[in-house]
CSV table of C-alpha atoms in Angstrom, one decimal:
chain,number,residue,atom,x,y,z
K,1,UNK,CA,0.0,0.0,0.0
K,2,UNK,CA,1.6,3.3,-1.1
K,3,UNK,CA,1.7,6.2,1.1
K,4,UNK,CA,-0.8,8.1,-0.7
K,5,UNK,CA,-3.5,5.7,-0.2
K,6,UNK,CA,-2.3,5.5,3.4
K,7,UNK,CA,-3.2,9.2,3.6
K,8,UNK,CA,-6.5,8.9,1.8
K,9,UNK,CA,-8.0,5.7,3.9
K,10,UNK,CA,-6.6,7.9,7.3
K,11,UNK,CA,-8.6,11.0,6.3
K,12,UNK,CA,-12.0,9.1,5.8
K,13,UNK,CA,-11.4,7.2,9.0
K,14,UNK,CA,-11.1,10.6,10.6
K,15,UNK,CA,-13.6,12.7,8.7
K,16,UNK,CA,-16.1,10.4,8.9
K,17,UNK,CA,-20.1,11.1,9.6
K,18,UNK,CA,-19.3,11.5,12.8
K,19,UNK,CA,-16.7,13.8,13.1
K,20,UNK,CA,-18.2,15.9,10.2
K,21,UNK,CA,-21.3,16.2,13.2
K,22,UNK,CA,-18.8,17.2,15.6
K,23,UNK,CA,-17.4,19.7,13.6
K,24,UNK,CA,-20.9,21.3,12.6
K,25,UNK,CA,-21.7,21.4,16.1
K,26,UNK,CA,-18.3,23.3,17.4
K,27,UNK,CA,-18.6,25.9,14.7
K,28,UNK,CA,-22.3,26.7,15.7
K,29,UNK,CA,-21.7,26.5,19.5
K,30,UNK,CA,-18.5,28.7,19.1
K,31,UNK,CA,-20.3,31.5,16.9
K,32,UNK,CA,-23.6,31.3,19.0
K,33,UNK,CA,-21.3,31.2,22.2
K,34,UNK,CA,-18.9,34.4,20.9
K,35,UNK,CA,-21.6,36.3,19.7
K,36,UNK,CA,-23.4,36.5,23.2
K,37,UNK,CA,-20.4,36.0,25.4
K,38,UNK,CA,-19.0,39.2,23.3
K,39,UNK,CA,-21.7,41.9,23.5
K,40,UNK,CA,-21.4,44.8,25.0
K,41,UNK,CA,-23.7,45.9,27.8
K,42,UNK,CA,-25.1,49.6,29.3
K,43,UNK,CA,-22.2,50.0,31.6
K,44,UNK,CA,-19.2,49.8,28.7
K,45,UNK,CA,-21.0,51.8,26.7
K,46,UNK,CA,-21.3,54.6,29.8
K,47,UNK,CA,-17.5,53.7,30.8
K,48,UNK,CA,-17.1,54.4,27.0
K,49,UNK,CA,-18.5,57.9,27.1
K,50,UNK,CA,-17.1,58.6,30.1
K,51,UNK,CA,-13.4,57.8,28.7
K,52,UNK,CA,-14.0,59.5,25.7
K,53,UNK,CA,-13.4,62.8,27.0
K,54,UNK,CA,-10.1,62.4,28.3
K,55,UNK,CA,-8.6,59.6,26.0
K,56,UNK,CA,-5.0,59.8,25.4
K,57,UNK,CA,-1.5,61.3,27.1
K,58,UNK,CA,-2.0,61.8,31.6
K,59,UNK,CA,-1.5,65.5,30.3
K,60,UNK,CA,-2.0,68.2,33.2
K,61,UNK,CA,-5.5,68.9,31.8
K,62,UNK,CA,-6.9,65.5,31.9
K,63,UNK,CA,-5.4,65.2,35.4
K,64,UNK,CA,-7.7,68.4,36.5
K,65,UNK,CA,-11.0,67.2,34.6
K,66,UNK,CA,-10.6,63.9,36.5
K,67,UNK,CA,-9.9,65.1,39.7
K,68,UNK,CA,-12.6,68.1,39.7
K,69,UNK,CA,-15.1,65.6,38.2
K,70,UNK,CA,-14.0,62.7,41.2
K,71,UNK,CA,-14.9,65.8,43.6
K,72,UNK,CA,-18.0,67.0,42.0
K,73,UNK,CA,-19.8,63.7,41.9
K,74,UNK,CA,-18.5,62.8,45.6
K,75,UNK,CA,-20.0,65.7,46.6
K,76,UNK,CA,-23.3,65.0,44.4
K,77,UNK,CA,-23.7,62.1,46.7
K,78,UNK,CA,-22.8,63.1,49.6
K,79,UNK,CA,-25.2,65.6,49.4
K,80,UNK,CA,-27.8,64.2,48.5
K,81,UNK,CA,-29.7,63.5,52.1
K,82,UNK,CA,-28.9,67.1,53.0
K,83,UNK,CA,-31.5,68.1,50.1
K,84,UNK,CA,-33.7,66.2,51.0
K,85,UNK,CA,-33.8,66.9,53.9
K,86,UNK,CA,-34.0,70.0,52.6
K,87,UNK,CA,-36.9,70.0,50.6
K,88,UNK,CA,-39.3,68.1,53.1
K,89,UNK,CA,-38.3,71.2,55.4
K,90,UNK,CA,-39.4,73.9,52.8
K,91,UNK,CA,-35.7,75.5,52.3
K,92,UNK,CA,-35.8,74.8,48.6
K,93,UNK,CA,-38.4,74.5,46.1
K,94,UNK,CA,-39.6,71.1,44.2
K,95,UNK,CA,-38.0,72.4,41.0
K,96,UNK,CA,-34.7,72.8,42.8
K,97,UNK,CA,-35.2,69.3,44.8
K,98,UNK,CA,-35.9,67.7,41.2
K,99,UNK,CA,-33.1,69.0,39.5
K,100,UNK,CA,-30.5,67.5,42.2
K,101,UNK,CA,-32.0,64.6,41.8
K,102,UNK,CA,-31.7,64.4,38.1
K,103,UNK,CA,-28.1,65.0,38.8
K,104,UNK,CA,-27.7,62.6,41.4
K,105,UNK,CA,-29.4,59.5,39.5
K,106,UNK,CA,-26.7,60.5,36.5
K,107,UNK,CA,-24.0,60.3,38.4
K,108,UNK,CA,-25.1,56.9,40.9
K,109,UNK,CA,-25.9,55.2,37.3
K,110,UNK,CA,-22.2,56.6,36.2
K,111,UNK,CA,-20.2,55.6,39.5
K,112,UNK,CA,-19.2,52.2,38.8
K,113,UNK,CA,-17.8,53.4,34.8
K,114,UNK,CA,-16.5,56.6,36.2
K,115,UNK,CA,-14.6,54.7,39.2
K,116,UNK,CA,-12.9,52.5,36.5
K,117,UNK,CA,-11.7,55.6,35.0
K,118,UNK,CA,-10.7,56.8,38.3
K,119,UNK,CA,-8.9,53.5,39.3
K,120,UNK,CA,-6.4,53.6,35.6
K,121,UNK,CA,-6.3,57.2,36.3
K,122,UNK,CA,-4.4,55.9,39.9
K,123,UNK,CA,-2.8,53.5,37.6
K,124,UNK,CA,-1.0,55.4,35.3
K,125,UNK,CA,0.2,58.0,38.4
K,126,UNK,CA,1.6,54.8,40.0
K,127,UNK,CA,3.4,53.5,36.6
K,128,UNK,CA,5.0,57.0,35.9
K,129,UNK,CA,6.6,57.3,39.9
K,130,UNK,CA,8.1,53.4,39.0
K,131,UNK,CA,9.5,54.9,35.6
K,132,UNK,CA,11.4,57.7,37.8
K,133,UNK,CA,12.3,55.2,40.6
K,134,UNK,CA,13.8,52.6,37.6
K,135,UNK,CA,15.5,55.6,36.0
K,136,UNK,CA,17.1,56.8,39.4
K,137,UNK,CA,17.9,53.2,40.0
K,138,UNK,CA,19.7,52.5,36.6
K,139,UNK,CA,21.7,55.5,37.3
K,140,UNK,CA,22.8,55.1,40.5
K,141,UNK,CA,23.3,50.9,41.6
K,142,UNK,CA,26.1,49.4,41.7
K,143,UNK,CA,25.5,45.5,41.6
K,144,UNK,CA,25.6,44.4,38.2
K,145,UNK,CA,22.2,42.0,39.1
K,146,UNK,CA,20.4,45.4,40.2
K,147,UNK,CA,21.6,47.5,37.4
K,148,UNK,CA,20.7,44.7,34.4
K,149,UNK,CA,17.1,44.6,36.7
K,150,UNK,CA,16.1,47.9,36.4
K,151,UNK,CA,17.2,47.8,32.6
K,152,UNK,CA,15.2,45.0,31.7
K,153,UNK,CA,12.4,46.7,33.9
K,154,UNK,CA,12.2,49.8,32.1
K,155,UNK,CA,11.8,48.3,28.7
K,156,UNK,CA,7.8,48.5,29.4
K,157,UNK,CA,7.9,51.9,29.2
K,158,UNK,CA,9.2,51.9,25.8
K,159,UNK,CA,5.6,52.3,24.2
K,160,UNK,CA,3.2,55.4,25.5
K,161,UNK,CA,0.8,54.7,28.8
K,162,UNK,CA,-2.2,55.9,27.6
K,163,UNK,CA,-6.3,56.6,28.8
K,164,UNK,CA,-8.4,54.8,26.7
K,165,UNK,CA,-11.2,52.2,26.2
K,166,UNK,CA,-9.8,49.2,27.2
K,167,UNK,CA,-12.8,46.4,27.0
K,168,UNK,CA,-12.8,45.2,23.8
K,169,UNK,CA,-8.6,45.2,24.4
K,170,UNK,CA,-9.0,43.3,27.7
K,171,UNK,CA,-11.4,41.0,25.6
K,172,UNK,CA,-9.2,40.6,22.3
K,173,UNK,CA,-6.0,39.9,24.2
K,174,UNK,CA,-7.7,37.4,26.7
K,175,UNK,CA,-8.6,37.2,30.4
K,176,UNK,CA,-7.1,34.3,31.3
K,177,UNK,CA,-9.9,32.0,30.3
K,178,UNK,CA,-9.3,28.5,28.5
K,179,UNK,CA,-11.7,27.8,25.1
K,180,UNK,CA,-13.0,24.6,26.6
K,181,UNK,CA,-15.5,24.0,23.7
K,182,UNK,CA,-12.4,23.6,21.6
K,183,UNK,CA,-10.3,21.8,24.1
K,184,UNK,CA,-13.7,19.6,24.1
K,185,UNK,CA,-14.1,19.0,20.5
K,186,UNK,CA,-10.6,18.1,20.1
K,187,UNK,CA,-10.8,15.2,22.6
K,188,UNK,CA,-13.8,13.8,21.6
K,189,UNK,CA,-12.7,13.6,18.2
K,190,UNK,CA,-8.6,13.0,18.4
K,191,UNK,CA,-8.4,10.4,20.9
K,192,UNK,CA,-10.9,7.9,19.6
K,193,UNK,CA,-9.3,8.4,16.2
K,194,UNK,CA,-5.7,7.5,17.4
K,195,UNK,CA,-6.4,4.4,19.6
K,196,UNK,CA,-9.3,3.0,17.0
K,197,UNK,CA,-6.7,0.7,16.4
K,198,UNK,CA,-6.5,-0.6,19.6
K,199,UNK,CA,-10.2,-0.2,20.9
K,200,UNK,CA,-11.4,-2.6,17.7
K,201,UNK,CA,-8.4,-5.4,18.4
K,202,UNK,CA,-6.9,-4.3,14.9
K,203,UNK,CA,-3.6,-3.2,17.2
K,204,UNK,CA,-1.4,-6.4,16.9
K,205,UNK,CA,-2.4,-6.6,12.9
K,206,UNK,CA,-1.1,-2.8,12.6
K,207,UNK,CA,2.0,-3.3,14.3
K,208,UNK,CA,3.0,-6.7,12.8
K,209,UNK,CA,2.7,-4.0,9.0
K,210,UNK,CA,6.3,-2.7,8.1
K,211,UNK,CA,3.8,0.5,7.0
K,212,UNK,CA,3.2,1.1,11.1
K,213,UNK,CA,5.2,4.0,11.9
K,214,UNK,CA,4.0,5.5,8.5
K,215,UNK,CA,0.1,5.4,9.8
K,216,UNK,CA,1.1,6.6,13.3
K,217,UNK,CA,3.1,9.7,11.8
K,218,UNK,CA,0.0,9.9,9.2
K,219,UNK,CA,-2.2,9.8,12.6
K,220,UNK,CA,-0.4,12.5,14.3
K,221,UNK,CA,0.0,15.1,11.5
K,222,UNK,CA,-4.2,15.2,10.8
K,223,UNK,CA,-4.3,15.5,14.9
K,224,UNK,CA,-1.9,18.3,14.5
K,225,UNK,CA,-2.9,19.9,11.5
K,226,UNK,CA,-6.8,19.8,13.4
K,227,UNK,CA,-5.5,21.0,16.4
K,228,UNK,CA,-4.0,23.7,14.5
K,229,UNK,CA,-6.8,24.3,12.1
K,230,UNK,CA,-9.7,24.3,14.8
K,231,UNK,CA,-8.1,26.7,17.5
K,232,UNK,CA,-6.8,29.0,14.4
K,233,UNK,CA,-10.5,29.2,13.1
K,234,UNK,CA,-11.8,29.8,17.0
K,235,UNK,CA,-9.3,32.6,17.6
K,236,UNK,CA,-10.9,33.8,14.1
K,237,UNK,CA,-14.2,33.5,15.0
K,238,UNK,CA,-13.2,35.3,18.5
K,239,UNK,CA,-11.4,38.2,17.2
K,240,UNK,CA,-14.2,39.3,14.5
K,241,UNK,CA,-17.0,38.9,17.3
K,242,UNK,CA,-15.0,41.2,19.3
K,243,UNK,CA,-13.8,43.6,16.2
K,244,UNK,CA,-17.2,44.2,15.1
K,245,UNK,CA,-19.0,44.9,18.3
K,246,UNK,CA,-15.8,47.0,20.8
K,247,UNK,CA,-14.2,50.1,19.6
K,248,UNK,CA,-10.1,49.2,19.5
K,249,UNK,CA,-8.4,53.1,20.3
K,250,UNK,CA,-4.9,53.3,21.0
K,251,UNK,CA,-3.6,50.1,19.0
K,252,UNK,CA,0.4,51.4,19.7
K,253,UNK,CA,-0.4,52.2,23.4
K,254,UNK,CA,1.8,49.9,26.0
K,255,UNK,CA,0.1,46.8,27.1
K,256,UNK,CA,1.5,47.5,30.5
K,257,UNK,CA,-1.5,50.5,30.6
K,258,UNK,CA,-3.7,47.3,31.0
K,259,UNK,CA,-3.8,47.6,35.1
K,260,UNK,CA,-4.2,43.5,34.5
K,261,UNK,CA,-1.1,43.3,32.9
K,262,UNK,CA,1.0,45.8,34.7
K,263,UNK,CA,4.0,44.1,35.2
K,264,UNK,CA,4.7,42.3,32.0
K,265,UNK,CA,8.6,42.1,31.1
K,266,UNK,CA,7.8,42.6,27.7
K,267,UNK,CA,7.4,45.8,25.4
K,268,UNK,CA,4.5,44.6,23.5
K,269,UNK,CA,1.8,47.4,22.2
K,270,UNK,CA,-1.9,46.3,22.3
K,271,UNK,CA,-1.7,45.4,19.0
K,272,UNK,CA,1.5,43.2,19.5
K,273,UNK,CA,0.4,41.1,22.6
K,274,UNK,CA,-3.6,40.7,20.6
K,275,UNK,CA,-1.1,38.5,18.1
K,276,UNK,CA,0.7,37.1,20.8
K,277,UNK,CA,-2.2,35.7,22.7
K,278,UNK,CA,-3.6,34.6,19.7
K,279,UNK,CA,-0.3,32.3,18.2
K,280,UNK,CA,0.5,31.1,21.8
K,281,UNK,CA,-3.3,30.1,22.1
K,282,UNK,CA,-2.7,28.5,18.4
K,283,UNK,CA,0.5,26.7,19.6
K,284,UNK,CA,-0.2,25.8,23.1
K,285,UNK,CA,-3.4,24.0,21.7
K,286,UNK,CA,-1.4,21.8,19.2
K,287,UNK,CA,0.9,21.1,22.2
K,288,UNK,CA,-0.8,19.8,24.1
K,289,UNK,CA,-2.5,17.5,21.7
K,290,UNK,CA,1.3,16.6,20.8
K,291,UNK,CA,1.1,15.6,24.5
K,292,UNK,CA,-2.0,13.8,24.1
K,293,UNK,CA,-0.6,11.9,21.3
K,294,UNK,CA,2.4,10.5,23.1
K,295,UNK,CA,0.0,9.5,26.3
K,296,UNK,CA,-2.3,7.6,23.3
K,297,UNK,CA,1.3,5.8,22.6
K,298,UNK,CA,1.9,4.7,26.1
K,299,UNK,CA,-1.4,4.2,27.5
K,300,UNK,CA,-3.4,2.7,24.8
K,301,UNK,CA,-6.8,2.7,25.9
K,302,UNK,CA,-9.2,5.2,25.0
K,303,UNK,CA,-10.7,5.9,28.7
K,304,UNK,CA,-7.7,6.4,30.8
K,305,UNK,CA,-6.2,9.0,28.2
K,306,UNK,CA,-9.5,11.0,28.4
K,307,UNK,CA,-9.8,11.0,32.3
K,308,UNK,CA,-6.0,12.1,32.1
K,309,UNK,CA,-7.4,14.9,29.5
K,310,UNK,CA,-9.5,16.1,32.0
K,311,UNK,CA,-7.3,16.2,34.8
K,312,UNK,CA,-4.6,18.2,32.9
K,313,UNK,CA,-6.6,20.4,31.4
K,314,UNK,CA,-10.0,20.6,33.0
K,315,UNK,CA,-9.4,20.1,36.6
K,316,UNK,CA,-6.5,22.7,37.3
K,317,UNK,CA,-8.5,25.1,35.5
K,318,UNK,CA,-11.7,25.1,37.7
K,319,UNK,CA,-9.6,24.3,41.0
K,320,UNK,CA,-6.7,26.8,40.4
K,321,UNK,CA,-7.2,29.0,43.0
K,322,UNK,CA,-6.7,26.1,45.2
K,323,UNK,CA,-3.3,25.0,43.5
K,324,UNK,CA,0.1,26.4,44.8
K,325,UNK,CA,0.9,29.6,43.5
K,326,UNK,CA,4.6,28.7,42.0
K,327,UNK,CA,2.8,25.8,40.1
K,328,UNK,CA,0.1,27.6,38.2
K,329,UNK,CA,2.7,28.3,35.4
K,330,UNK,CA,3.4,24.8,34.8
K,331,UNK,CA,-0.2,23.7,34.2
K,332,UNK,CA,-1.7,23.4,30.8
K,333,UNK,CA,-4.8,26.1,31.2
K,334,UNK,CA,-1.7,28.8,32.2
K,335,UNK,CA,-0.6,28.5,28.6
K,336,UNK,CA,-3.8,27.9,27.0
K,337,UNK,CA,-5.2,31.1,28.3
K,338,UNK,CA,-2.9,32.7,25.5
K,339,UNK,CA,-2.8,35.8,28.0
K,340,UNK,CA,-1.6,34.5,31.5
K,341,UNK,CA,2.2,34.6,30.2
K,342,UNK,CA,2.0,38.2,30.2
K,343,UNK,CA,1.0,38.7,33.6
K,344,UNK,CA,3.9,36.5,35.2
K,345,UNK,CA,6.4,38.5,37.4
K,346,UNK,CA,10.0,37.6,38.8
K,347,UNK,CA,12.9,37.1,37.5
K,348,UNK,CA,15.9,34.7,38.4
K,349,UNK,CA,19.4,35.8,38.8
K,350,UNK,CA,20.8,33.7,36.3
K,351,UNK,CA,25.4,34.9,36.7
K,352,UNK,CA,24.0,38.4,36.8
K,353,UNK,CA,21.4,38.6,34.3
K,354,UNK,CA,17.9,38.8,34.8
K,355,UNK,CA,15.6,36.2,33.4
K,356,UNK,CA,12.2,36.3,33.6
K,357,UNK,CA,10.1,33.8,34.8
K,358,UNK,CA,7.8,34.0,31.7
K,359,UNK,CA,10.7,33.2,29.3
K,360,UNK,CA,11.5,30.1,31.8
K,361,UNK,CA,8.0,28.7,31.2
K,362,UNK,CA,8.2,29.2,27.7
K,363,UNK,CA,11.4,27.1,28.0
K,364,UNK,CA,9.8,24.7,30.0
K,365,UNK,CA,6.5,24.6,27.6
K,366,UNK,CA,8.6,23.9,24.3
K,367,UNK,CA,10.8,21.2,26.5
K,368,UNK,CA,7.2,19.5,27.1
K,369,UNK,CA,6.4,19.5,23.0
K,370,UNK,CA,10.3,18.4,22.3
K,371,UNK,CA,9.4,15.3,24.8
K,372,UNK,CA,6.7,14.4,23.6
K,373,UNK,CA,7.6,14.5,20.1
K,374,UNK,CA,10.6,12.1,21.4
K,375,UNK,CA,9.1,10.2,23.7
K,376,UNK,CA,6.5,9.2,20.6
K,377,UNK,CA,9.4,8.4,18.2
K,378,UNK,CA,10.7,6.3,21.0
K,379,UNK,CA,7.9,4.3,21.1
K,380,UNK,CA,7.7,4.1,17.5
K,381,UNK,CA,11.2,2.6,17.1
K,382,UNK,CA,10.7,0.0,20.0
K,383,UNK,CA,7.6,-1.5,18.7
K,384,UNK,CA,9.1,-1.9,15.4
K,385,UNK,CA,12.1,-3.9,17.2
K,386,UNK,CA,9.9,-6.0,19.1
């Protein structure tokens, strides 16, 4: 059998009825799901009004209008019983009573949007007196450690902090959240198709064929190449949900304005780190199917491998709170989140130099895919010997 009809008899034993079901269902679910997880409600759109009008540079004028408008709807409030008060007395008339509370409902129904404002406003005070500290620091240290520290530190400060709308940013770079409708489509349709072998007793017949390794590589690339197809065509679906519905301002503004991801090492603009996420989501899903792949190789039976699915992916995502704190990086929905790698702090002192403890997970992530891919070639190569 040449390897071409290999390849053809693999693809209709993956894209069979079945699977052409499953993939129906995960593009409606993720379009239905985006398109309602995605909208926008009353509060954005205040926040968005609000922001409007003092979008851009911390200049000294923005600074006033924030801090005169923080004191005139403080005092709104905290007015508010003296009026009435007021009024039931007789000291002011019901025109004057009315018109307070006009005011007042305004600015109760624009707290919340107007403290957000109020809150990056804080932010970006806080983020200028580190750029002077880090400046003063460069200057002035001695230890080599230190000195390389606050250089590598002040490299977020390369791109502008900015006031702007930040939702549909927040949304398009990612909040930490894993797509678990992929991640669910994915093992319900990759795992049964690499151990059908085993699950219908053809298992000995395949490996006693001098065309075995052939199939399992011809296995692995369609698993792959879905992987990489599905969570590309999720982050698509994603991205234009959120394009079309969230106003993107201030594309070349530092991500590090993003109170969420203050403390990112790298000097990534908004736009950078939405491509980022996205290609780390892209690759970190056909990881961990790589992973997947090499547990179908040693395990063997469809069941276990799921359950062990579950508990890598699904379990430390819903009970991470609960995990240890140094271990979070190492777990599979850190990575899959696309966005969690930006908001890792630390650095190691590695003979002076800093290195950050997001470029050692990356290290330790592509040291996961490079064992696998080993570990499954291993495997490979000792059946064949048997």
């Amino acid at each position: 059998m040449n390897n071409r009809l290999l390849i053809q008899l693999e693809g209709r034993k993956l894209f069979h009825i079945v699977t052409l079901c499953l993939i129906l269902l995960f593009l409606g679910g993720k379009i239905t799901f985006s398109y309602f997880l995605f909208a926008p409600d009353e509060s954005q759109q205040i926040y968005e009004t609000l922001i409007q009008q003092v979008e851009g540079p911390l200049t000294e004028q923005n600074r006033q209008y924030i801090e005169s408008e923080k004191a005139r709807r403080d005092q709104i409030i905290a007015q508010d019983e003296q009026i009435r008060d007021d009024y039931i007395s007789g000291k002011i008339t019901q025109e004057e009573y009315e018109a307070h509370r006009a005011v007042y409902r305004k600015a109760i129904e624009e707290q919340s949007a107007f403290d957000q404002i109020y809150q990056r406003y804080l932010f970006l005070l806080e983020k200028e007196a580190q750029h002077s500290q880090l400046l003063e620091m460069a200057e002035t240290t001695g230890d080599m450690y230190e000195s390389h520290l606050a250089d590598k530190q002040l490299q977020q400060f390369q791109n502008d902090f900015l006031l702007y709308y930040d939702i549909g940013w927040k949304k398009l770079i990612g909040d930490g959240n894993v797509d678990y409708l992929l991640l669910l489509f994915l093992m319900a349709v990759c795992i049964p198709y690499f151990l059908k072998e085993h699950e219908t007793g053809m298992a000995d017949l395949v490996d006693s064929s001098y065309k075995r390794n052939t199939l399992y590589r011809i296995k692995i690339v369609y698993i792959l190449g879905l992987s990489f197809v599905s969570a590309l065509v999720s982050q698509t679906v994603d991205m234009v949900c959120i394009m079309t519905r969230y106003d993107l301002p201030m594309r070349d503004a530092a991500l590090q304005s993003l109170p969420a991801f203050g403390n990112c090492v790298y000097p990534l603009t908004l736009q950078q780190a939405c491509i980022w996420s996205a290609v780390v989501r892209v690759i970190s899903t056909v990881v961990l199917m790589l992973f997947i792949c090499a547990l179908c190789s040693w395990i063997k039976k469809t069941l276990p491998v799921v359950l062990l699915f579950i508990l890598l992916v699904f379990f430390p995502a819903i009970g991470r709170n609960e995990m240890p704190q140094w271990l979070n990086p190492y777990l599979f929905p850190q990575i899959l989140s696309g966005s969690r790698i930006f908001t890792q702090e630390g650095f190691v002192n590695l003979f002076g130099f800093p290195i950050s403890g997001a470029s050692i997970h990356l290290l330790f992530w592509i040291a996961v895919a490079v064992s696998s891919g080993i570990f499954i070639w291993m495997k490979m190569n000792n059946s064949t010997n048997k």
